[in-house]
Amino acid sequence: MGLNKLWVITGPGTASASELTITGLKPYMSVTTVGDSTYGKYTASITLKPEDFYESANYYEEIDNWGAQPIILKYANSQGVTDFKDGFAPDIAVEDDLFSTIPLGNKEEAMLKKTLENITGVEILATKSAARPSNYTIIDRGFSKYDKNKREVLFEGFDKTLLRIE
């Protein structure tokens, strides 16, 4: 790559190949993470479906609604770093502004701004911004259909489920 430093903007959705890149390059160069902690996925998997095993759908038409996702790889870097199940904490913590109306890639976007300031050593002055709501809750939906947050969306102060996904 011809680089001796790399900055990576991270968040809770930073996982898998992104974390592999971060951990894989750290023994060889300065890697600075900016943002929030990463997800913590140090494995790889493959999706297996009935059509991968049978020549014709006639062989599996009675049980065609299945799949398997076996873990096939656990990786580590050259120093043996692996098992980071809680993800990587950022070197420079920046809270993501979910209500910002700044276009992606604009140097005033919070995480990009902090990254550019760290790279250049020059503070980026932001233009005046509109007031933002301060009382909100982030609903983190899981990946599994068995994750309660994936099936139900609950809001504080309400006694019932507002949305149910089956």
PDB file of C-alpha atoms in Angstrom:
ATOM      1  CA  MET A   1       0.000   0.000   0.000  1.00  0.00           C
ATOM      2  CA  GLY A   2       2.960   2.318   0.489  1.00  0.00           C
ATOM      3  CA  LEU A   3       1.435   3.746   3.683  1.00  0.00           C
ATOM      4  CA  ASN A   4       2.789   3.930   7.196  1.00  0.00           C
ATOM      5  CA  LYS A   5      -0.438   5.242   8.778  1.00  0.00           C
ATOM      6  CA  LEU A   6      -4.114   4.430   8.331  1.00  0.00           C
ATOM      7  CA  TRP A   7      -7.196   6.011   9.902  1.00  0.00           C
ATOM      8  CA  VAL A   8     -10.415   3.984  10.062  1.00  0.00           C
ATOM      9  CA  ILE A   9     -13.797   5.467  10.983  1.00  0.00           C
ATOM     10  CA  THR A  10     -15.577   2.866  13.111  1.00  0.00           C
ATOM     11  CA  GLY A  11     -18.891   2.163  14.791  1.00  0.00           C
ATOM     12  CA  PRO A  12     -20.961  -0.720  16.169  1.00  0.00           C
ATOM     13  CA  GLY A  13     -21.586  -1.941  12.608  1.00  0.00           C
ATOM     14  CA  THR A  14     -17.859  -2.157  11.831  1.00  0.00           C
ATOM     15  CA  ALA A  15     -17.300  -5.909  11.698  1.00  0.00           C
ATOM     16  CA  SER A  16     -15.821  -8.876   9.921  1.00  0.00           C
ATOM     17  CA  ALA A  17     -13.595  -7.780   7.006  1.00  0.00           C
ATOM     18  CA  SER A  18     -13.233  -4.268   8.453  1.00  0.00           C
ATOM     19  CA  GLU A  19     -12.005  -5.660  11.772  1.00  0.00           C
ATOM     20  CA  LEU A  20      -9.769  -8.105   9.891  1.00  0.00           C
ATOM     21  CA  THR A  21      -8.190  -5.127   8.099  1.00  0.00           C
ATOM     22  CA  ILE A  22      -7.680  -3.222  11.366  1.00  0.00           C
ATOM     23  CA  THR A  23      -6.158  -6.120  13.307  1.00  0.00           C
ATOM     24  CA  GLY A  24      -4.209  -7.444  10.330  1.00  0.00           C
ATOM     25  CA  LEU A  25      -2.449  -4.142   9.614  1.00  0.00           C
ATOM     26  CA  LYS A  26      -1.699  -3.096  13.229  1.00  0.00           C
ATOM     27  CA  PRO A  27       1.579  -5.072  13.495  1.00  0.00           C
ATOM     28  CA  TYR A  28       2.888  -3.372  10.351  1.00  0.00           C
ATOM     29  CA  MET A  29       1.674   0.215  10.514  1.00  0.00           C
ATOM     30  CA  SER A  30      -0.007   2.812  12.697  1.00  0.00           C
ATOM     31  CA  VAL A  31      -3.776   2.213  12.601  1.00  0.00           C
ATOM     32  CA  THR A  32      -5.934   4.845  14.310  1.00  0.00           C
ATOM     33  CA  THR A  33      -9.618   4.130  14.827  1.00  0.00           C
ATOM     34  CA  VAL A  34     -12.015   7.060  15.127  1.00  0.00           C
ATOM     35  CA  GLY A  35     -15.636   6.855  16.241  1.00  0.00           C
ATOM     36  CA  ASP A  36     -17.190   4.115  18.366  1.00  0.00           C
ATOM     37  CA  SER A  37     -16.284   0.530  19.337  1.00  0.00           C
ATOM     38  CA  THR A  38     -16.411  -2.078  16.598  1.00  0.00           C
ATOM     39  CA  TYR A  39     -18.719  -5.109  16.633  1.00  0.00           C
ATOM     40  CA  GLY A  40     -16.231  -7.835  17.580  1.00  0.00           C
ATOM     41  CA  LYS A  41     -16.421 -10.469  14.834  1.00  0.00           C
ATOM     42  CA  TYR A  42     -13.208 -12.426  14.334  1.00  0.00           C
ATOM     43  CA  THR A  43     -14.664 -15.326  12.363  1.00  0.00           C
ATOM     44  CA  ALA A  44     -15.844 -16.091   8.851  1.00  0.00           C
ATOM     45  CA  SER A  45     -18.698 -18.306   7.730  1.00  0.00           C
ATOM     46  CA  ILE A  46     -20.343 -19.668   4.620  1.00  0.00           C
ATOM     47  CA  THR A  47     -24.040 -20.090   3.840  1.00  0.00           C
ATOM     48  CA  LEU A  48     -25.146 -23.610   2.939  1.00  0.00           C
ATOM     49  CA  LYS A  49     -28.535 -24.084   1.235  1.00  0.00           C
ATOM     50  CA  PRO A  50     -30.330 -27.182  -0.113  1.00  0.00           C
ATOM     51  CA  GLU A  51     -29.602 -26.230  -3.707  1.00  0.00           C
ATOM     52  CA  ASP A  52     -25.873 -26.445  -2.895  1.00  0.00           C
ATOM     53  CA  PHE A  53     -26.197 -30.203  -2.265  1.00  0.00           C
ATOM     54  CA  TYR A  54     -28.786 -31.535  -4.706  1.00  0.00           C
ATOM     55  CA  GLU A  55     -28.925 -31.667  -8.487  1.00  0.00           C
ATOM     56  CA  SER A  56     -32.644 -30.982  -8.625  1.00  0.00           C
ATOM     57  CA  ALA A  57     -35.251 -29.267  -6.453  1.00  0.00           C
ATOM     58  CA  ASN A  58     -37.223 -32.546  -6.646  1.00  0.00           C
ATOM     59  CA  TYR A  59     -34.795 -34.009  -4.104  1.00  0.00           C
ATOM     60  CA  TYR A  60     -35.463 -31.376  -1.466  1.00  0.00           C
ATOM     61  CA  GLU A  61     -38.904 -29.943  -2.204  1.00  0.00           C
ATOM     62  CA  GLU A  62     -40.334 -31.202   1.104  1.00  0.00           C
ATOM     63  CA  ILE A  63     -37.663 -29.521   3.218  1.00  0.00           C
ATOM     64  CA  ASP A  64     -36.467 -26.614   1.106  1.00  0.00           C
ATOM     65  CA  ASN A  65     -36.704 -23.838   3.674  1.00  0.00           C
ATOM     66  CA  TRP A  66     -33.447 -24.369   5.521  1.00  0.00           C
ATOM     67  CA  GLY A  67     -29.940 -23.045   5.571  1.00  0.00           C
ATOM     68  CA  ALA A  68     -26.854 -23.392   7.729  1.00  0.00           C
ATOM     69  CA  GLN A  69     -24.191 -20.811   8.501  1.00  0.00           C
ATOM     70  CA  PRO A  70     -21.178 -22.729   9.893  1.00  0.00           C
ATOM     71  CA  ILE A  71     -18.118 -20.875  11.131  1.00  0.00           C
ATOM     72  CA  ILE A  72     -15.255 -21.950   8.881  1.00  0.00           C
ATOM     73  CA  LEU A  73     -12.466 -19.616   9.955  1.00  0.00           C
ATOM     74  CA  LYS A  74     -11.156 -17.837  13.034  1.00  0.00           C
ATOM     75  CA  TYR A  75      -8.474 -15.294  12.254  1.00  0.00           C
ATOM     76  CA  ALA A  76      -5.604 -13.707  14.169  1.00  0.00           C
ATOM     77  CA  ASN A  77      -2.955 -11.215  13.151  1.00  0.00           C
ATOM     78  CA  SER A  78       0.796 -11.935  13.063  1.00  0.00           C
ATOM     79  CA  GLN A  79       0.993 -11.195  16.812  1.00  0.00           C
ATOM     80  CA  GLY A  80      -1.807 -13.635  17.622  1.00  0.00           C
ATOM     81  CA  VAL A  81      -4.464 -11.001  18.365  1.00  0.00           C
ATOM     82  CA  THR A  82      -7.901 -12.638  18.120  1.00  0.00           C
ATOM     83  CA  ASP A  83     -10.997 -13.213  20.294  1.00  0.00           C
ATOM     84  CA  PHE A  84     -11.885  -9.507  20.450  1.00  0.00           C
ATOM     85  CA  LYS A  85     -15.531 -10.388  21.141  1.00  0.00           C
ATOM     86  CA  ASP A  86     -16.229  -6.913  22.541  1.00  0.00           C
ATOM     87  CA  GLY A  87     -14.746  -5.242  19.471  1.00  0.00           C
ATOM     88  CA  PHE A  88     -11.994  -2.641  19.378  1.00  0.00           C
ATOM     89  CA  ALA A  89     -12.426   0.519  21.435  1.00  0.00           C
ATOM     90  CA  PRO A  90     -11.707   3.588  19.297  1.00  0.00           C
ATOM     91  CA  ASP A  91      -8.400   5.413  19.669  1.00  0.00           C
ATOM     92  CA  ILE A  92     -10.356   8.651  19.271  1.00  0.00           C
ATOM     93  CA  ALA A  93     -13.926   8.421  20.570  1.00  0.00           C
ATOM     94  CA  VAL A  94     -16.501  10.459  18.645  1.00  0.00           C
ATOM     95  CA  GLU A  95     -20.248  10.306  19.174  1.00  0.00           C
ATOM     96  CA  ASP A  96     -22.095   9.859  15.903  1.00  0.00           C
ATOM     97  CA  ASP A  97     -24.707  12.541  15.282  1.00  0.00           C
ATOM     98  CA  LEU A  98     -27.680  10.590  13.981  1.00  0.00           C
ATOM     99  CA  PHE A  99     -29.788  13.703  13.440  1.00  0.00           C
ATOM    100  CA  SER A 100     -27.248  15.601  11.387  1.00  0.00           C
ATOM    101  CA  THR A 101     -28.398  16.694   7.956  1.00  0.00           C
ATOM    102  CA  ILE A 102     -24.833  16.960   6.706  1.00  0.00           C
ATOM    103  CA  PRO A 103     -24.218  14.888   3.552  1.00  0.00           C
ATOM    104  CA  LEU A 104     -21.957  11.863   3.890  1.00  0.00           C
ATOM    105  CA  GLY A 105     -18.414  12.910   2.999  1.00  0.00           C
ATOM    106  CA  ASN A 106     -18.850  16.526   4.118  1.00  0.00           C
ATOM    107  CA  LYS A 107     -15.892  17.516   6.292  1.00  0.00           C
ATOM    108  CA  GLU A 108     -18.287  18.823   8.966  1.00  0.00           C
ATOM    109  CA  GLU A 109     -19.705  15.326   9.609  1.00  0.00           C
ATOM    110  CA  ALA A 110     -18.596  14.550  13.193  1.00  0.00           C
ATOM    111  CA  MET A 111     -16.444  11.437  12.693  1.00  0.00           C
ATOM    112  CA  LEU A 112     -14.913  12.543   9.394  1.00  0.00           C
ATOM    113  CA  LYS A 113     -14.211  15.984  10.891  1.00  0.00           C
ATOM    114  CA  LYS A 114     -12.360  14.489  13.879  1.00  0.00           C
ATOM    115  CA  THR A 115     -10.423  12.137  11.584  1.00  0.00           C
ATOM    116  CA  LEU A 116      -9.324  14.962   9.277  1.00  0.00           C
ATOM    117  CA  GLU A 117      -8.367  17.114  12.275  1.00  0.00           C
ATOM    118  CA  ASN A 118      -6.224  14.267  13.627  1.00  0.00           C
ATOM    119  CA  ILE A 119      -4.549  13.725  10.257  1.00  0.00           C
ATOM    120  CA  THR A 120      -3.833  17.392   9.539  1.00  0.00           C
ATOM    121  CA  GLY A 121      -3.526  18.814  13.057  1.00  0.00           C
ATOM    122  CA  VAL A 122      -5.809  21.664  11.957  1.00  0.00           C
ATOM    123  CA  GLU A 123      -9.207  22.284  13.558  1.00  0.00           C
ATOM    124  CA  ILE A 124     -12.110  22.386  11.109  1.00  0.00           C
ATOM    125  CA  LEU A 125     -14.501  25.163  12.017  1.00  0.00           C
ATOM    126  CA  ALA A 126     -18.125  24.124  11.653  1.00  0.00           C
ATOM    127  CA  THR A 127     -20.863  26.357  10.356  1.00  0.00           C
ATOM    128  CA  LYS A 128     -23.793  27.131  12.642  1.00  0.00           C
ATOM    129  CA  SER A 129     -26.143  24.182  12.918  1.00  0.00           C
ATOM    130  CA  ALA A 130     -29.811  23.898  13.809  1.00  0.00           C
ATOM    131  CA  ALA A 131     -30.928  22.706  17.225  1.00  0.00           C
ATOM    132  CA  ARG A 132     -31.247  18.937  17.462  1.00  0.00           C
ATOM    133  CA  PRO A 133     -33.517  16.806  19.607  1.00  0.00           C
ATOM    134  CA  SER A 134     -31.640  15.612  22.679  1.00  0.00           C
ATOM    135  CA  ASN A 135     -33.974  12.991  24.110  1.00  0.00           C
ATOM    136  CA  TYR A 136     -33.882   9.927  21.884  1.00  0.00           C
ATOM    137  CA  THR A 137     -33.209   6.216  22.212  1.00  0.00           C
ATOM    138  CA  ILE A 138     -31.326   4.132  19.687  1.00  0.00           C
ATOM    139  CA  ILE A 139     -33.061   0.819  19.025  1.00  0.00           C
ATOM    140  CA  ASP A 140     -30.486  -1.802  18.151  1.00  0.00           C
ATOM    141  CA  ARG A 141     -32.079  -4.609  16.169  1.00  0.00           C
ATOM    142  CA  GLY A 142     -30.234  -7.901  16.206  1.00  0.00           C
ATOM    143  CA  PHE A 143     -29.444 -10.060  13.213  1.00  0.00           C
ATOM    144  CA  SER A 144     -31.299 -13.179  14.340  1.00  0.00           C
ATOM    145  CA  LYS A 145     -35.037 -13.644  13.891  1.00  0.00           C
ATOM    146  CA  TYR A 146     -34.960 -14.968  17.455  1.00  0.00           C
ATOM    147  CA  ASP A 147     -33.579 -11.679  18.800  1.00  0.00           C
ATOM    148  CA  LYS A 148     -36.419  -9.980  20.683  1.00  0.00           C
ATOM    149  CA  ASN A 149     -35.385  -6.556  19.331  1.00  0.00           C
ATOM    150  CA  LYS A 150     -35.725  -7.830  15.776  1.00  0.00           C
ATOM    151  CA  ARG A 151     -39.305  -8.960  16.372  1.00  0.00           C
ATOM    152  CA  GLU A 152     -40.633  -6.134  18.515  1.00  0.00           C
ATOM    153  CA  VAL A 153     -40.014  -2.409  18.550  1.00  0.00           C
ATOM    154  CA  LEU A 154     -40.739  -0.978  21.988  1.00  0.00           C
ATOM    155  CA  PHE A 155     -40.702   2.667  22.998  1.00  0.00           C
ATOM    156  CA  GLU A 156     -40.242   3.961  26.521  1.00  0.00           C
ATOM    157  CA  GLY A 157     -43.411   5.342  28.071  1.00  0.00           C
ATOM    158  CA  PHE A 158     -45.697   3.080  26.054  1.00  0.00           C
ATOM    159  CA  ASP A 159     -47.409   0.048  27.551  1.00  0.00           C
ATOM    160  CA  LYS A 160     -47.779  -1.886  24.331  1.00  0.00           C
ATOM    161  CA  THR A 161     -45.796  -3.028  21.341  1.00  0.00           C
ATOM    162  CA  LEU A 162     -46.155  -0.501  18.517  1.00  0.00           C
ATOM    163  CA  LEU A 163     -44.768  -2.703  15.766  1.00  0.00           C
ATOM    164  CA  ARG A 164     -44.440  -6.457  15.599  1.00  0.00           C
ATOM    165  CA  ILE A 165     -42.524  -8.190  12.833  1.00  0.00           C
ATOM    166  CA  GLU A 166     -43.211 -11.890  12.338  1.00  0.00           C
TER     167      GLU A 166
END
